[in-house]
Coordinates of C-alpha atoms in Angstrom, one line a residue:
X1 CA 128.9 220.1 158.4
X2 CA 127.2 217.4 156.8
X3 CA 124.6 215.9 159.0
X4 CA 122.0 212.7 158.1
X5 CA 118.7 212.2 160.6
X6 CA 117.6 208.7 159.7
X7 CA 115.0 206.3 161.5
X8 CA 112.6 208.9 162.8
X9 CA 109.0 209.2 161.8
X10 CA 108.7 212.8 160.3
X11 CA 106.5 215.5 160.9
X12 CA 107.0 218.3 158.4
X13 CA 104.8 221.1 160.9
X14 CA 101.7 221.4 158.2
X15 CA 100.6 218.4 157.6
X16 CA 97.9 216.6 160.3
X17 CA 99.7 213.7 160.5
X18 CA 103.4 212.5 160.5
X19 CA 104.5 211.2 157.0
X20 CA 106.0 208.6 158.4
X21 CA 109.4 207.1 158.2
X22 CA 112.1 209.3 156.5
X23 CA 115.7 211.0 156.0
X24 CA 116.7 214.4 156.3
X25 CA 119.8 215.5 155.1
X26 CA 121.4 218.7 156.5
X27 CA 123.8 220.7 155.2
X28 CA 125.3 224.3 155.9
X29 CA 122.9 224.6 158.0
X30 CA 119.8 224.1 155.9
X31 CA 117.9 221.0 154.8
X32 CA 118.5 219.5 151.6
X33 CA 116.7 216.7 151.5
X34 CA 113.6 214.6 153.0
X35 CA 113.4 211.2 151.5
X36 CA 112.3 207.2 152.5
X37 CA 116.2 206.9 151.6
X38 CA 119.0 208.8 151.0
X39 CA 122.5 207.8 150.5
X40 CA 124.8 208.6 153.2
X41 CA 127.1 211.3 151.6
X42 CA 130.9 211.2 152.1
X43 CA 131.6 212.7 155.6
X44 CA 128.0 212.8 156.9
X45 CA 127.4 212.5 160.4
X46 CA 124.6 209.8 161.1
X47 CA 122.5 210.1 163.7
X48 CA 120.0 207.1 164.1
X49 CA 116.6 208.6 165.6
X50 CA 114.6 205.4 165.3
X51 CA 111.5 205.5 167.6
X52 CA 111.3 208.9 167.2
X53 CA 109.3 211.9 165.9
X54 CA 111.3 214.5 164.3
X55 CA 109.4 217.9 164.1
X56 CA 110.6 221.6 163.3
X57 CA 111.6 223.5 166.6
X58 CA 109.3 224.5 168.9
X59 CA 108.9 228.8 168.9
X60 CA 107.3 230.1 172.3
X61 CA 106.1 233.6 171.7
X62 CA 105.2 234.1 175.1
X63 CA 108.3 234.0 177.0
X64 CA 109.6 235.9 180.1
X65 CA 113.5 235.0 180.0
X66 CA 114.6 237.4 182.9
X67 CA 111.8 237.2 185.0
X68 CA 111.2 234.2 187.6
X69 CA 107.7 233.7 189.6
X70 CA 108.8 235.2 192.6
X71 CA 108.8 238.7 190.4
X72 CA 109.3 241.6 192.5
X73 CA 112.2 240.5 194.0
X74 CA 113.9 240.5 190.5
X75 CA 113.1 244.6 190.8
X76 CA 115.7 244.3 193.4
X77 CA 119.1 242.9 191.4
X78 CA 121.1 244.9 189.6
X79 CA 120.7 244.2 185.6
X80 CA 124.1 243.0 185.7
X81 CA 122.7 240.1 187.6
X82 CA 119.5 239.6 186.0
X83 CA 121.0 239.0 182.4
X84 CA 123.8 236.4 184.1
X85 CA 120.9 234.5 185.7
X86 CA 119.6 234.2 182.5
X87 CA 122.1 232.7 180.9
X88 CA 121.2 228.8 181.9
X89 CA 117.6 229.9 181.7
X90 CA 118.0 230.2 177.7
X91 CA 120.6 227.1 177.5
X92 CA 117.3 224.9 179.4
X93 CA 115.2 226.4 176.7
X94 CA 117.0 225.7 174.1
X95 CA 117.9 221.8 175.1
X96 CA 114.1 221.0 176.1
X97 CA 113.3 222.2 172.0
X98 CA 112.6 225.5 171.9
X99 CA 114.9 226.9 169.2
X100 CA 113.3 230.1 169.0
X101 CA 111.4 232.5 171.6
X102 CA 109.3 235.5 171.3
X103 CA 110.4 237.5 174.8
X104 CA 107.5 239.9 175.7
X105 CA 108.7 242.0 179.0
X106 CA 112.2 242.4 181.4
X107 CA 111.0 243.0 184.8
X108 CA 113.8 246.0 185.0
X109 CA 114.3 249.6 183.3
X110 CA 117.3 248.6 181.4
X111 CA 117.5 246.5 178.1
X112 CA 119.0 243.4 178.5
X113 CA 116.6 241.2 176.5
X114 CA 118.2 243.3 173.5
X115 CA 121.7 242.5 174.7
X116 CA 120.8 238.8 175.3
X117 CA 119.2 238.4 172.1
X118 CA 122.6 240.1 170.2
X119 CA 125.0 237.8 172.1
X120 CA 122.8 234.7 171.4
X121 CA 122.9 235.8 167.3
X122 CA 126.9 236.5 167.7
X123 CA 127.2 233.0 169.5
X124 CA 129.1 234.3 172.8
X125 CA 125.9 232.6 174.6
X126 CA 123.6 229.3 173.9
X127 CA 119.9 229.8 173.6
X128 CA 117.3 230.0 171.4
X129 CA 116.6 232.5 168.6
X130 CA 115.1 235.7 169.8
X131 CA 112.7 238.4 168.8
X132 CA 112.0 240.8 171.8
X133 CA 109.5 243.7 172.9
X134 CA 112.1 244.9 176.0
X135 CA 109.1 246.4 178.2
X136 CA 105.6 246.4 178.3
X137 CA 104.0 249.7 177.6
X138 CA 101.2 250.5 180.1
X139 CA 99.0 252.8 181.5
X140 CA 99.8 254.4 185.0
X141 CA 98.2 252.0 188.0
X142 CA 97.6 249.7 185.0
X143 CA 99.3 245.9 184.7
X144 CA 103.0 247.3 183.8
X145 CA 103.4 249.9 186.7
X146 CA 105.6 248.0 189.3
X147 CA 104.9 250.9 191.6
X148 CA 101.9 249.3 192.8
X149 CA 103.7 247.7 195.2
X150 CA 104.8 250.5 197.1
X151 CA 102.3 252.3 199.9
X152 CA 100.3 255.2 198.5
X153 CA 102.9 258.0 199.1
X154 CA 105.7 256.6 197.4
X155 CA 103.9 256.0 194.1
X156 CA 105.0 258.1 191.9
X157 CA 108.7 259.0 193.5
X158 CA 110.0 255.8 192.2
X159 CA 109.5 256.3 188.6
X160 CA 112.1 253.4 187.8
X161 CA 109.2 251.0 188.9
X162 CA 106.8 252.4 186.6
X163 CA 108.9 251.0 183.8
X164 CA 107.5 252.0 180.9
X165 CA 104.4 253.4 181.6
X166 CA 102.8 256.0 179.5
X167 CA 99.7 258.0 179.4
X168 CA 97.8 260.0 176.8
X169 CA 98.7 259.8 172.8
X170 CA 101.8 262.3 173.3
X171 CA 103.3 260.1 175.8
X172 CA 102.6 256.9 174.6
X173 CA 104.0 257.7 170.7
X174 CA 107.5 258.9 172.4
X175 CA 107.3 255.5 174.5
X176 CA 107.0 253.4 171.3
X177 CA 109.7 254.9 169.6
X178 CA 112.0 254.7 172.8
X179 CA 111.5 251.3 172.7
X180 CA 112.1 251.0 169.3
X181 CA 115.3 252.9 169.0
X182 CA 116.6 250.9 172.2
X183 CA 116.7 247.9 169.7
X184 CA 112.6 246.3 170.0
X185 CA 111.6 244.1 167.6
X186 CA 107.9 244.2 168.7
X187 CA 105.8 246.3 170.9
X188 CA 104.0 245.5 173.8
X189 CA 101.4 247.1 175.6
X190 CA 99.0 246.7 178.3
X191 CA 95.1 246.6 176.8
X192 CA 93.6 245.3 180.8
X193 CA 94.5 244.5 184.0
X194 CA 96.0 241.2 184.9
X195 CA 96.3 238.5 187.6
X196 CA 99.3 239.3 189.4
X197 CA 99.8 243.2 189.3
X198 CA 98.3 244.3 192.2
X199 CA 96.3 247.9 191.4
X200 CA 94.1 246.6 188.4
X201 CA 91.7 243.6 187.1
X202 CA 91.6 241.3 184.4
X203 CA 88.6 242.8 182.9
X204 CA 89.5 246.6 183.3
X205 CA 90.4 248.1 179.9
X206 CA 93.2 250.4 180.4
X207 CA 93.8 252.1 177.4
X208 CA 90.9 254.0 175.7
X209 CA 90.2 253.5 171.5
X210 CA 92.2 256.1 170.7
X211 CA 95.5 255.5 173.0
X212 CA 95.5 251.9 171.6
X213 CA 95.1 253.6 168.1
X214 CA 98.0 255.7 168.4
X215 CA 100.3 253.4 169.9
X216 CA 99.9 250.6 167.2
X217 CA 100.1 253.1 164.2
X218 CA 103.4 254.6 165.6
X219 CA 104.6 251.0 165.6
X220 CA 103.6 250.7 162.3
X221 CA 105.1 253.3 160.9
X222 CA 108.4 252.5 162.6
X223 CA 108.1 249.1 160.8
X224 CA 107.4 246.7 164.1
X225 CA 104.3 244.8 164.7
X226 CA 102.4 245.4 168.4
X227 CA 100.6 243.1 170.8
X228 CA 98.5 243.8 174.4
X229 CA 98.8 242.0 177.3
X230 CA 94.8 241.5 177.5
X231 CA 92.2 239.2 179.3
X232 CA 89.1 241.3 179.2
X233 CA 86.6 240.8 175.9
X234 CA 86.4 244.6 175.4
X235 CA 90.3 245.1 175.8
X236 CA 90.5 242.7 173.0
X237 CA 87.9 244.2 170.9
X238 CA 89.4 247.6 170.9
X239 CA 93.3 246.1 170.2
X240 CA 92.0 244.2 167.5
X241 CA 90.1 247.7 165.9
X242 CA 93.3 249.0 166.9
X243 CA 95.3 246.8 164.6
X244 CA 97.3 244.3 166.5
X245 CA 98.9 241.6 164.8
X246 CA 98.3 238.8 168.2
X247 CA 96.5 238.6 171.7
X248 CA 98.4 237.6 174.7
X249 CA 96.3 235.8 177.1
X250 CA 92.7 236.4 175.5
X251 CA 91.1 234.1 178.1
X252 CA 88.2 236.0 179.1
X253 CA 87.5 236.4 174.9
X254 CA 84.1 235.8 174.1
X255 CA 83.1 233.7 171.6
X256 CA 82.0 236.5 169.3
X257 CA 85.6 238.2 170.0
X258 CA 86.8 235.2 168.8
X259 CA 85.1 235.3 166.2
X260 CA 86.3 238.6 165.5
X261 CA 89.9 237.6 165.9
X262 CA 89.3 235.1 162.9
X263 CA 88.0 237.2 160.6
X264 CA 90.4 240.3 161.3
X265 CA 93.4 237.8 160.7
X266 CA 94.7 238.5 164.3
X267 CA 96.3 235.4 166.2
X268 CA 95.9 234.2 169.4
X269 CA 98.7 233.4 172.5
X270 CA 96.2 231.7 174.8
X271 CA 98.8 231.1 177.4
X272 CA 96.6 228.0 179.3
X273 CA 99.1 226.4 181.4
X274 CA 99.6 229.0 184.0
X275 CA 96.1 230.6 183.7
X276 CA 94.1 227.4 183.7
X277 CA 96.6 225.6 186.5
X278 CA 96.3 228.7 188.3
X279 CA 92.2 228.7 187.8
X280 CA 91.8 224.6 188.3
X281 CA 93.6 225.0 191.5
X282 CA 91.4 228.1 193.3
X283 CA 90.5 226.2 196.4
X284 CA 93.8 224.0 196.7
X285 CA 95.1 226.4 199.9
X286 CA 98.8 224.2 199.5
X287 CA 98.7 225.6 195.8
X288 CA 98.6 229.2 196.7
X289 CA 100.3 228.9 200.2
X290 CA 103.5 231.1 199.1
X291 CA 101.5 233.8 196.4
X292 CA 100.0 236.5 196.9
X293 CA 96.2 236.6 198.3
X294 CA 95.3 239.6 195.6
X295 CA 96.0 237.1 192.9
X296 CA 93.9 234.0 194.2
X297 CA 91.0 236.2 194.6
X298 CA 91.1 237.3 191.0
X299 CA 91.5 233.9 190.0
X300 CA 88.0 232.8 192.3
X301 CA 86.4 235.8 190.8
X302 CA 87.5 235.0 186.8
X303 CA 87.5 231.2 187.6
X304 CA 84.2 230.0 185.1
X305 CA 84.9 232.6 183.2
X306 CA 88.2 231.6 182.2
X307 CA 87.0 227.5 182.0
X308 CA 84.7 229.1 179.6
X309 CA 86.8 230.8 177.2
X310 CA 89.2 227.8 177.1
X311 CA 86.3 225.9 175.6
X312 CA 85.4 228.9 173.0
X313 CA 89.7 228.8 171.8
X314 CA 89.0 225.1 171.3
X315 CA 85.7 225.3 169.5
X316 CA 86.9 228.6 167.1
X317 CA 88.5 228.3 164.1
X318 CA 91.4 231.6 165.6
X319 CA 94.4 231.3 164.6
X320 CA 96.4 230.0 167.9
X321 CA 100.0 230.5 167.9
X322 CA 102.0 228.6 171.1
X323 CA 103.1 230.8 174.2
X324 CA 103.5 230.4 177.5
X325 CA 104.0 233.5 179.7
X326 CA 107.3 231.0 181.1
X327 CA 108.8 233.5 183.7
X328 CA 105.4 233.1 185.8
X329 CA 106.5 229.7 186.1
X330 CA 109.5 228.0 186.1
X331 CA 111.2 228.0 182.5
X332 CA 112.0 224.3 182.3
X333 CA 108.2 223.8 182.1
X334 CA 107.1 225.7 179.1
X335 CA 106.4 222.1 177.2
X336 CA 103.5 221.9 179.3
X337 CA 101.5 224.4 177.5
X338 CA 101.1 221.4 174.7
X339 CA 98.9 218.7 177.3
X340 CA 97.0 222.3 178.6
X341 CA 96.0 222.7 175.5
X342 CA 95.1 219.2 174.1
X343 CA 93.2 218.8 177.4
X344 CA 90.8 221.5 176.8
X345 CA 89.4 220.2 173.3
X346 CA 92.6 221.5 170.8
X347 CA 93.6 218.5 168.6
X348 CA 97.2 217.7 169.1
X349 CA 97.6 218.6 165.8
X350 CA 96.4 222.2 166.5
X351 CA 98.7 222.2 169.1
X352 CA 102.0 221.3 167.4
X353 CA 101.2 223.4 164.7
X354 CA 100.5 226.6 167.2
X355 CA 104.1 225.8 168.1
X356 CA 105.7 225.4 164.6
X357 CA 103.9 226.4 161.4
X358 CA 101.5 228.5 162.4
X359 CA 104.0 229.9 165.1
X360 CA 107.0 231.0 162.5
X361 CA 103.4 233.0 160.6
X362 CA 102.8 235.3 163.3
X363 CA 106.5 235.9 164.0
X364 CA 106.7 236.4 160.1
X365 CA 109.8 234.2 160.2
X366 CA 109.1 232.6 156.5
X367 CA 112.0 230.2 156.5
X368 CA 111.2 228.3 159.9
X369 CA 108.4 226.1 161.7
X370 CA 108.5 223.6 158.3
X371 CA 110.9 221.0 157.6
X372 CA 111.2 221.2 154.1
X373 CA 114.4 221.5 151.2
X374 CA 115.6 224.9 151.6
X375 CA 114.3 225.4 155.3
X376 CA 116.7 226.5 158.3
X377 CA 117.7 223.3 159.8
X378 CA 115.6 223.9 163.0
X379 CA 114.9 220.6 164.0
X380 CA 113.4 218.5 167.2
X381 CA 112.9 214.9 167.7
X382 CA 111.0 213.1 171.0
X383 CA 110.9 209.1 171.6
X384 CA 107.6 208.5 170.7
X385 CA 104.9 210.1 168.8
X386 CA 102.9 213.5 169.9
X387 CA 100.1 212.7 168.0
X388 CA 98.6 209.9 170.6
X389 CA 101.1 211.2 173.4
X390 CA 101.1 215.2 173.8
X391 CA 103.1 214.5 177.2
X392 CA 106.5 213.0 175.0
X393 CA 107.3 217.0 174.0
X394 CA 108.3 217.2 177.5
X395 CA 110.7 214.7 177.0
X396 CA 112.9 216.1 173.9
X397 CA 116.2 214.5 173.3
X398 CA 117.2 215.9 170.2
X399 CA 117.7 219.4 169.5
X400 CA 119.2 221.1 166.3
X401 CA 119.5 224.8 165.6
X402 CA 120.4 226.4 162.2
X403 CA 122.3 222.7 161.4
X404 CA 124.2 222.5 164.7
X405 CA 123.5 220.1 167.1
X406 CA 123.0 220.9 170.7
X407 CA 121.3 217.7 172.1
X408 CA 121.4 214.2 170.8
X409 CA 120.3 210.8 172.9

């Protein structure tokens, strides 16, 4: 298939600005050409994009595919019915831009993320590439242990809630490799408490030094990258000593962990829709009327804290790469991470690149995020231009994936 974008202002992911005006030529599946002009070749499919902006496809490498924000009743479905549910969840994805997706945790003991992303590469399913850490890797009573929601006594007795916790070096290294031989691509692990898991805090560092040291070099050695779920500044310190390639969340970060960050290499998956929507809405009683109480009163606790540290990601030169933790909120929404971000001092060019460029870096996916000759035909276009209008990436009309097209206006 022969395919020729024409009309469209182009934005080739790096640059700071669109180049302006141009033609991209696609064929088997890769681009061959970006020109002011080219020829239409014999066969071509034309596709007039005029008053668009034609970017590479968006990558979220924050994404919860099987999970929906009413979480704990998901422990409740059979896996069977969990990976079928997520079928039009990936399709959505897909057709709002997002041609590839970093998922970081199934809410169940089984591996379906693994199964979804195989059937996605085969093409029995539509959705977005994927690149998965199945489960989250967490210390007992710590942010991944689902058995906090059971009373006292029957902690422990339902080890299928626990998931994947681990505890101790020993335990931990077997956990990793699990994982990995189950079919990972990354590791996850919990470095702090969180918001919504209901036996820990934000700022409690859950792991010690050496637990976080063991777990990433097992990784390593295994050939996968690892990455904490972490809030708290000294959880981050001690995953970046550790050797972690990004930081999920990293908004309680100070400015000199930041700083850190930046010189270590290590990205950043600031995740500010749901935490700053959650934060700017502490005292909005409609907002919060069906969550759960434990969760508000973190939020009031962490609120300035977590304005704060929105401001430090904005003013730092850390590498930010575009996630959205999308499974705490509905998956149809994930574009909204891009006016988050711009609205807390980000440049919209920052922002787009988080989402394509700099994105496809931390993923180590070398032939994506750029539209350029020889590139995967990954490929976005929005009416309107991003640059003076973050909002239009919520309103994606175009959407190709390794040359095929899956959404056209």
């Amino acid at each position: 298939m022969t395919t020729l974008l024409t009309g469209a202002t182009v934005w080739d992911g790096l640059s700071d600005a669109p180049a302006g005006v141009r033609d991209v030529l696609v064929e088997k599946g890769r681009i061959t050409e970006i020109a002011e002009e080219i020829p239409r070749p014999d066969g071509a499919v034309v596709i007039d994009l005029a008053g668009h902006t034609v970017t590479p496809g968006f990558m979220d490498c924050h994404t919860h595919v099987t999970v929906t924000p009413a979480i704990f009743p998901v422990l409740t479905r059979s896996a069977a019915a969990t990976t079928l549910a997520t079928i039009p969840v990936l399709r959505t994805m897909l057709l709002n831009g997002f041609t590839t997706i970093r998922d970081l945790m199934t809410a169940d003991a089984g591996y379906n993320t693994v199964d979804l992303r195989d059937a996605i590469a085969a093409g029995l399913i539509e959705g977005p590439r994927m690149l998965v850490a199945p489960h989250l890797i967490s210390a007992r009573g710590g942010h991944g242990d689902f058995s906090g929601v059971l009373a006292g006594e029957y902690q422990g007795r339902h080890r299928l809630l626990e998931l994947a916790s681990a505890d101790g070096r020993d335990e931990i290294r077997s956990r990793v490799r699990t994982e990995i031989r189950a079919g990972a691509d990354w590791i996850k692990f919990g470095a702090t408490g969180g918001f919504s898991s209901p036996s820990d805090d934000p700022e409690q560092t859950t792991y010690r030094q050496e637990e976080m040291d063991v777990l990433v070099a097992t990784a390593r050695d295994l050939g996968r990258r690892a990455t904490p779920h972490c809030y708290g500044d000294e959880g981050v310190r001690r995953a970046v000593h550790a050797g972690v390639r990004s930081i999920e969340h990293g908004n309680l970060a100070t400015a000199d962990t930041l700083q850190l960050m930046t010189d270590k290499g290590v990205y950043l998956v600031p995740t500010q829709f749901t935490t700053l929507d959650d934060a700017r809405h502490v005292d909005d009683d409609a907002f919060w009327a069906n969550q759960p109480a434990v969760k508000r009163h973190k939020y009031r606790i962490h609120q300035k804290a977590l304005l704060d540290g929105a401001d430090h990601v904005a003013d730092s030169d850390v590498k930010i790469a575009f996630g959205t933790d999308a499974g705490m909120f509905p998956h149809a929404e994930n574009w909204k991470e891009f006016p988050t971000m711009v609205s807390t001092g980000i440049t919209p060019a920052r922002a787009l690149k988080s989402a394509t460029s700099v994105a496809a870096e931390l993923l180590e996916l070398d032939d994506l995020g750029v539209l350029a000759p020889g590139r995967t035909a990954d490929i976005v276009a929005m009416p309107g231009d991003p640059f003076t209008d973050i909002g239009i990436t919520g309103k994606v009309d175009f959407v190709m994936k390794e040359g095929a097209v899956h959404k056209r206006p």
